[in-house]
Amino acid sequence: MIEDDPINFHHAMQSVNSQKWIDAMQEEYKSMQDNKVWELVPLPEGAKPIGCKWIFKTKRDANGNVERYKARLVAKGYTQKEGIDFTETFSPVSSKDSFRIIMALVAHFDLELHQMDVKTAFLNGDIEETIYMVQPENFESGDPKRIVCKLTKSIYGLKQASRQWYHKFHQVIVSFGFEMNIVDDCVYHKFSGRKHIFLVLYVDDILLATNDIGLLHETKRFLSKHFEMKDLGDASFVLGIQIHRDRSRGILGLSQKNYIDKVLKRFGMQNSKPMDTPVAKRDKFCLAQCPKSNLEIQEMHKVPYRSAIGSLMYSQVCTRPDIAYIVGMLGRYSRNPGMDHWIAAKRVMRYLQRTKDYMLTYRKSDHLEVVGYSDSDFAGCQDSRKSTSGYIYLLAGGAISWKSAKQTLVASSTMAVEFVACYEASNHGIWLRNFVTGLRILENIERPLKLFCDNKSAVLYSNNNRSSSKSKHIDIKFLVVKERVQSGQISIEHIRTNSMIADPLTKGLPPKVFHEHTAHMGVVSFEDIIV
């Protein structure tokens, strides 16, 4: 039986693995001492120290085996006072879109892909404020009420810790000739003639993708000189995502099978009957399905609905665009879900039970280009009569970006809802265009970015200056789509409905049609594409 991680110091001491947790705390404390994170001083009169606590985590590999027992000392940042203990807190985080684009390029160009981990990353950040902290449990010296830790370095849990670490890393990496991407502050690149290397920073995880092994080792040596690093070699497991490669065929797959298995087990769905699709074509959801009486509400409080939707959401955000529509739809009822909504959530898990081996795949292609698809239903929301938009962008045979969301207005025609959908899709298309341009590796991105739409009226309206009776109620802000087309930033082209890959992001579909579209998204079984 797998023991849950301790929730505090006392639970750790009562655990069957108590000695392992003690060893982990001693390792963390030694790291604090080696990095000179604090100095012990008498607490000045009138000063109030912030608290701290131990966090315990069992680190596992991609197969679920225990790698190490980790103890981390964190400050209770929620007790900090703005203007006294901190001022600025914002710190950038790399987007999942950026990660997937880099993975697509790794597959297409057969790049080396390595991973490194920054040990105790936040301890590298310099602290600008004067902050006192109580001594950590089990490591007190002298009178703990009178003697406290005066922080000299940033520490996990401080509101400004992530910001200070990022600033330190940025200063170091740009000194080595790396340049920051123009729209993602956590993606860097460096060029040396025909050699190039990309670096993706996600808090303390670093991915390195390069076409030159010498440049890779040079970068690793530089990072190890400035930070305490752990070289993990070929990247195989990052952010809870498994990376599978068949380099001889130019294929890379991103899988969350282990995560999905955990989700299914958590909600007792590991032995459930599999389903062909995450949502049936006929299924509709509305507020009328929400509980109304106090008894119904109390019964639904026993159902872990919000936790289930949150768990499904992480999978959808990372590798599973095929469940984006239904997870987004069910998320609208999280405040007061009904039994019909819970049954629908369990259907999604039953679908994942059937497809947990599926991966988001990329492959070497003859023509490398970012292509988008935009779609919308019409007045699909039973409560507000608003429509649901969906878009998806592909690169190297797989999805790099997608979204399914309810529109903010009630539109009066199918042309209007499709045009609004194009607006949302083109907004993100501009971001993608800028990101890829900043990588300086795709020349054809200079051409207009293709966006396909299956509504002829919306396509025609996007491509000419004339107004029509169908368009007179469209808000002026959406007209930027026409400007983007005229300036050559994007091109909106018509495509037949049966070829609209974004269709599963706006509605339930029959199994055959659904699987055809998701296969074009790159969501397939890895074995199916390597045989």
XYZ file of N, CA and C in Angstrom, residues 17-134:
354
model
N 8.075 5.811 7.229
C 9.296 6.268 6.556
C 9.928 7.452 7.291
N 9.725 7.512 8.607
C 10.176 8.678 9.375
C 11.676 8.936 9.215
N 12.492 7.876 9.195
C 13.932 8.079 9.063
C 14.283 8.679 7.708
N 13.557 8.255 6.672
C 13.801 8.821 5.337
C 13.437 10.303 5.308
N 12.374 10.660 6.018
C 11.991 12.077 6.067
C 13.000 12.889 6.888
N 13.537 12.294 7.942
C 14.572 12.976 8.731
C 15.805 13.226 7.871
N 16.203 12.200 7.109
C 17.358 12.352 6.213
C 17.097 13.444 5.175
N 15.861 13.495 4.681
C 15.506 14.501 3.671
C 15.559 15.906 4.264
N 15.088 16.060 5.509
C 15.146 17.372 6.165
C 16.589 17.798 6.405
N 17.424 16.855 6.807
C 18.827 17.188 7.046
C 19.514 17.621 5.753
N 19.168 16.975 4.656
C 19.730 17.355 3.354
C 19.298 18.769 2.971
N 18.018 19.083 3.197
C 17.508 20.410 2.884
C 18.150 21.463 3.790
N 18.276 21.148 5.066
C 18.874 22.103 6.008
C 20.334 22.375 5.645
N 21.049 21.326 5.249
C 22.450 21.498 4.833
C 22.537 22.397 3.603
N 21.593 22.220 2.681
C 21.569 23.067 1.489
C 21.352 24.527 1.872
N 20.466 24.753 2.855
C 20.234 26.113 3.341
C 21.518 26.703 3.931
N 22.232 25.896 4.698
C 23.469 26.365 5.312
C 24.546 26.630 4.262
N 24.674 25.719 3.296
C 25.683 25.877 2.242
C 25.432 27.127 1.412
N 24.152 27.460 1.203
C 23.798 28.630 0.405
C 23.716 29.913 1.234
N 24.003 29.774 2.550
C 23.976 30.947 3.453
C 22.666 31.726 3.299
N 21.556 30.978 3.446
C 20.229 31.552 3.242
C 19.846 32.492 4.383
N 20.373 32.244 5.586
C 20.046 33.116 6.711
C 21.209 33.174 7.695
N 21.071 34.102 8.607
C 21.970 34.172 9.752
C 21.106 34.295 11.003
N 21.521 33.640 12.063
C 20.764 33.688 13.314
C 21.080 34.982 14.056
N 20.013 35.709 14.406
C 20.176 36.996 15.095
C 19.083 37.131 16.154
N 19.310 37.975 17.166
C 18.226 38.275 18.111
C 17.118 39.042 17.380
N 15.888 38.745 17.702
C 14.763 39.426 17.067
C 14.696 40.874 17.548
N 14.810 41.853 16.623
C 14.747 43.264 17.034
C 13.396 43.601 17.663
N 13.404 44.524 18.569
C 12.165 44.944 19.223
C 11.204 45.537 18.189
N 9.970 45.085 18.211
C 8.952 45.585 17.297
C 8.853 44.808 15.995
N 9.858 43.964 15.710
C 9.832 43.172 14.471
C 9.008 41.907 14.688
N 8.320 41.471 13.641
C 7.510 40.263 13.721
C 8.003 39.261 12.678
N 8.494 38.097 13.136
C 9.007 37.123 12.167
C 7.867 36.386 11.467
N 8.121 35.997 10.225
C 7.152 35.152 9.527
C 7.419 33.703 9.908
N 6.428 32.851 9.747
C 6.589 31.449 10.091
C 7.210 30.651 8.957
N 7.465 29.385 9.219
C 7.944 28.469 8.186
C 7.434 27.069 8.505
N 7.478 26.185 7.544
C 7.018 24.813 7.762
C 7.728 23.879 6.800
N 7.690 22.597 7.126
C 8.264 21.573 6.261
C 7.190 21.016 5.335
N 7.556 20.866 4.066
C 6.688 20.231 3.076
C 7.359 18.940 2.636
N 6.589 17.859 2.603
C 7.156 16.548 2.283
C 6.552 16.006 0.987
N 7.401 15.468 0.135
C 6.946 14.971 -1.161
C 7.767 13.758 -1.577
N 7.063 12.687 -1.934
C 7.716 11.509 -2.493
C 7.867 11.702 -3.994
N 9.092 11.787 -4.468
C 9.361 12.001 -5.888
C 9.401 10.649 -6.597
N 8.616 10.543 -7.672
C 8.534 9.293 -8.426
C 8.949 9.509 -9.869
N 9.407 8.425 -10.515
C 9.799 8.517 -11.913
C 8.590 8.318 -12.816
N 8.831 8.235 -14.137
C 7.740 8.121 -15.101
C 6.934 6.844 -14.921
N 7.533 5.832 -14.276
C 6.837 4.557 -14.065
C 6.207 4.449 -12.681
N 6.287 5.512 -11.906
C 5.669 5.513 -10.587
C 6.552 4.980 -9.475
N 7.812 4.653 -9.773
C 8.727 4.142 -8.757
C 9.318 5.297 -7.947
N 9.568 5.047 -6.652
C 10.113 6.083 -5.775
C 11.546 6.406 -6.177
N 11.797 7.677 -6.459
C 13.152 8.136 -6.769
C 13.849 8.658 -5.522
N 13.120 9.457 -4.746
C 13.701 10.028 -3.539
C 12.598 10.588 -2.651
N 12.952 10.777 -1.391
C 12.063 11.436 -0.439
C 12.562 12.869 -0.277
N 11.687 13.816 -0.567
C 12.077 15.220 -0.608
C 11.403 15.998 0.517
N 12.199 16.741 1.273
C 11.669 17.662 2.285
C 12.079 19.070 1.881
N 11.142 19.983 1.919
C 11.445 21.364 1.539
C 10.970 22.302 2.644
N 11.846 23.196 3.036
C 11.491 24.205 4.032
C 10.923 25.415 3.304
N 9.713 25.801 3.662
C 9.067 26.932 2.993
C 8.636 27.968 4.028
N 8.743 29.209 3.622
C 8.256 30.300 4.471
C 6.747 30.408 4.334
N 6.095 30.847 5.382
C 4.650 31.077 5.329
C 4.409 32.468 4.756
N 4.497 32.530 3.429
C 4.415 33.812 2.742
C 3.111 34.544 2.956
N 2.065 33.799 3.321
C 0.771 34.452 3.527
C 0.770 35.373 4.746
N 1.820 35.288 5.570
C 1.909 36.188 6.728
C 2.734 37.440 6.415
N 3.277 37.520 5.190
C 4.059 38.703 4.816
C 3.161 39.926 4.647
N 3.715 41.094 4.933
C 2.998 42.357 4.801
C 3.560 43.133 3.611
N 2.653 43.502 2.690
C 3.087 44.254 1.515
C 3.663 45.605 1.934
N 4.785 45.966 1.304
C 5.456 47.216 1.629
C 6.478 47.075 2.738
N 6.389 45.958 3.488
C 7.354 45.699 4.560
C 8.213 44.492 4.194
N 7.539 43.372 3.919
C 8.245 42.132 3.598
C 8.402 41.905 2.097
N 7.645 42.620 1.275
C 7.766 42.453 -0.173
C 7.141 43.649 -0.870
N 7.525 43.836 -2.140
C 6.914 44.882 -2.977
C 6.376 44.253 -4.260
N 7.280 43.777 -5.142
C 6.863 43.161 -6.403
C 6.886 41.642 -6.283
N 5.908 40.975 -6.931
C 5.832 39.512 -6.836
C 5.723 38.813 -8.182
N 5.416 39.540 -9.265
C 5.160 38.880 -10.542
C 6.397 38.153 -11.065
N 6.178 36.931 -11.561
C 7.244 36.162 -12.196
C 6.658 35.421 -13.388
N 7.298 35.483 -14.559
C 6.751 34.812 -15.746
C 6.883 33.299 -15.654
N 5.990 32.601 -16.344
C 6.038 31.144 -16.456
C 5.837 30.788 -17.919
N 6.636 29.874 -18.416
C 6.520 29.482 -19.817
C 5.167 28.835 -20.081
N 4.583 29.128 -21.231
C 3.270 28.581 -21.565
C 3.403 27.163 -22.110
N 2.324 26.387 -21.995
C 2.314 25.039 -22.552
C 2.417 25.093 -24.075
N 1.899 26.151 -24.688
C 2.022 26.299 -26.141
C 3.490 26.348 -26.547
N 4.287 27.106 -25.819
C 5.715 27.221 -26.123
C 6.389 25.859 -26.031
N 6.072 25.130 -24.978
C 6.630 23.791 -24.783
C 6.283 22.885 -25.958
N 5.016 22.904 -26.379
C 4.599 22.019 -27.475
C 5.235 22.427 -28.804
N 5.395 23.728 -29.032
C 6.044 24.176 -30.267
C 7.487 23.681 -30.310
N 8.189 23.795 -29.195
C 9.566 23.296 -29.143
C 9.592 21.791 -29.393
N 8.629 21.050 -28.837
C 8.571 19.604 -29.059
C 8.324 19.282 -30.532
N 7.469 20.056 -31.183
C 7.210 19.853 -32.612
C 8.479 20.079 -33.426
N 9.244 21.099 -33.068
C 10.492 21.387 -33.777
C 11.543 20.316 -33.504
N 11.561 19.791 -32.293
C 12.479 18.697 -31.956
C 12.203 17.491 -32.844
N 10.920 17.178 -33.030
C 10.549 16.041 -33.876
C 10.933 16.288 -35.329
N 10.601 17.461 -35.845
C 10.829 17.749 -37.266
C 12.314 17.827 -37.612
N 13.089 18.512 -36.785
C 14.509 18.718 -37.084
C 15.415 17.681 -36.417
N 14.824 16.712 -35.720
C 15.582 15.674 -35.016
C 16.628 16.298 -34.092
N 16.187 17.231 -33.253
C 17.094 17.912 -32.338
C 17.413 17.042 -31.123
N 18.567 17.288 -30.536
C 18.872 16.695 -29.238
C 17.969 17.373 -28.209
N 17.420 16.586 -27.289
C 16.528 17.134 -26.265
C 16.968 16.633 -24.901
N 17.499 17.537 -24.097
C 17.988 17.173 -22.772
C 17.281 17.990 -21.696
N 17.382 17.477 -20.478
C 16.698 18.103 -19.346
C 17.666 18.293 -18.193
N 17.538 19.423 -17.520
C 18.320 19.682 -16.317
C 17.390 20.205 -15.226
N 17.804 20.015 -13.997
C 17.025 20.479 -12.849
C 17.920 21.363 -11.988
N 17.396 22.522 -11.607
C 18.147 23.429 -10.737
C 17.829 23.070 -9.290
N 18.815 22.623 -8.567
C 18.595 22.265 -7.174
C 18.364 23.525 -6.338
N 17.357 23.468 -5.501
C 16.995 24.601 -4.626
C 17.093 25.928 -5.380
N 16.358 25.988 -6.494
C 16.452 27.137 -7.405
C 16.179 28.465 -6.710
N 15.134 28.513 -5.889
C 14.729 29.793 -5.303
C 15.775 30.369 -4.348
N 16.662 29.508 -3.852
C 17.689 29.993 -2.930
C 18.737 30.838 -3.646
N 18.714 30.822 -4.976
C 19.669 31.618 -5.749
C 19.241 33.079 -5.863
N 17.972 33.340 -5.589
C 17.473 34.703 -5.726
C 17.945 35.609 -4.602
N 18.349 36.814 -4.950
C 18.764 37.791 -3.937
C 17.532 38.450 -3.325
N 17.611 38.722 -2.038
C 16.477 39.329 -1.349
C 16.770 40.814 -1.102
N 15.781 41.651 -1.303
C 15.971 43.099 -1.210
C 15.404 43.684 0.088
N 14.481 42.973 0.728
C 13.860 43.468 1.954
C 14.522 42.822 3.182
N 14.298 43.394 4.335
C 14.752 42.793 5.592
C 13.623 41.926 6.132
N 13.864 40.617 6.190
C 12.815 39.680 6.604
C 13.364 38.761 7.692
N 12.602 38.630 8.765
C 12.946 37.715 9.848
C 11.993 36.521 9.803
N 12.542 35.338 10.065
C 11.749 34.108 10.015
C 12.068 33.255 11.239
N 11.053 32.586 11.768
C 11.285 31.695 12.908
C 12.168 30.533 12.463
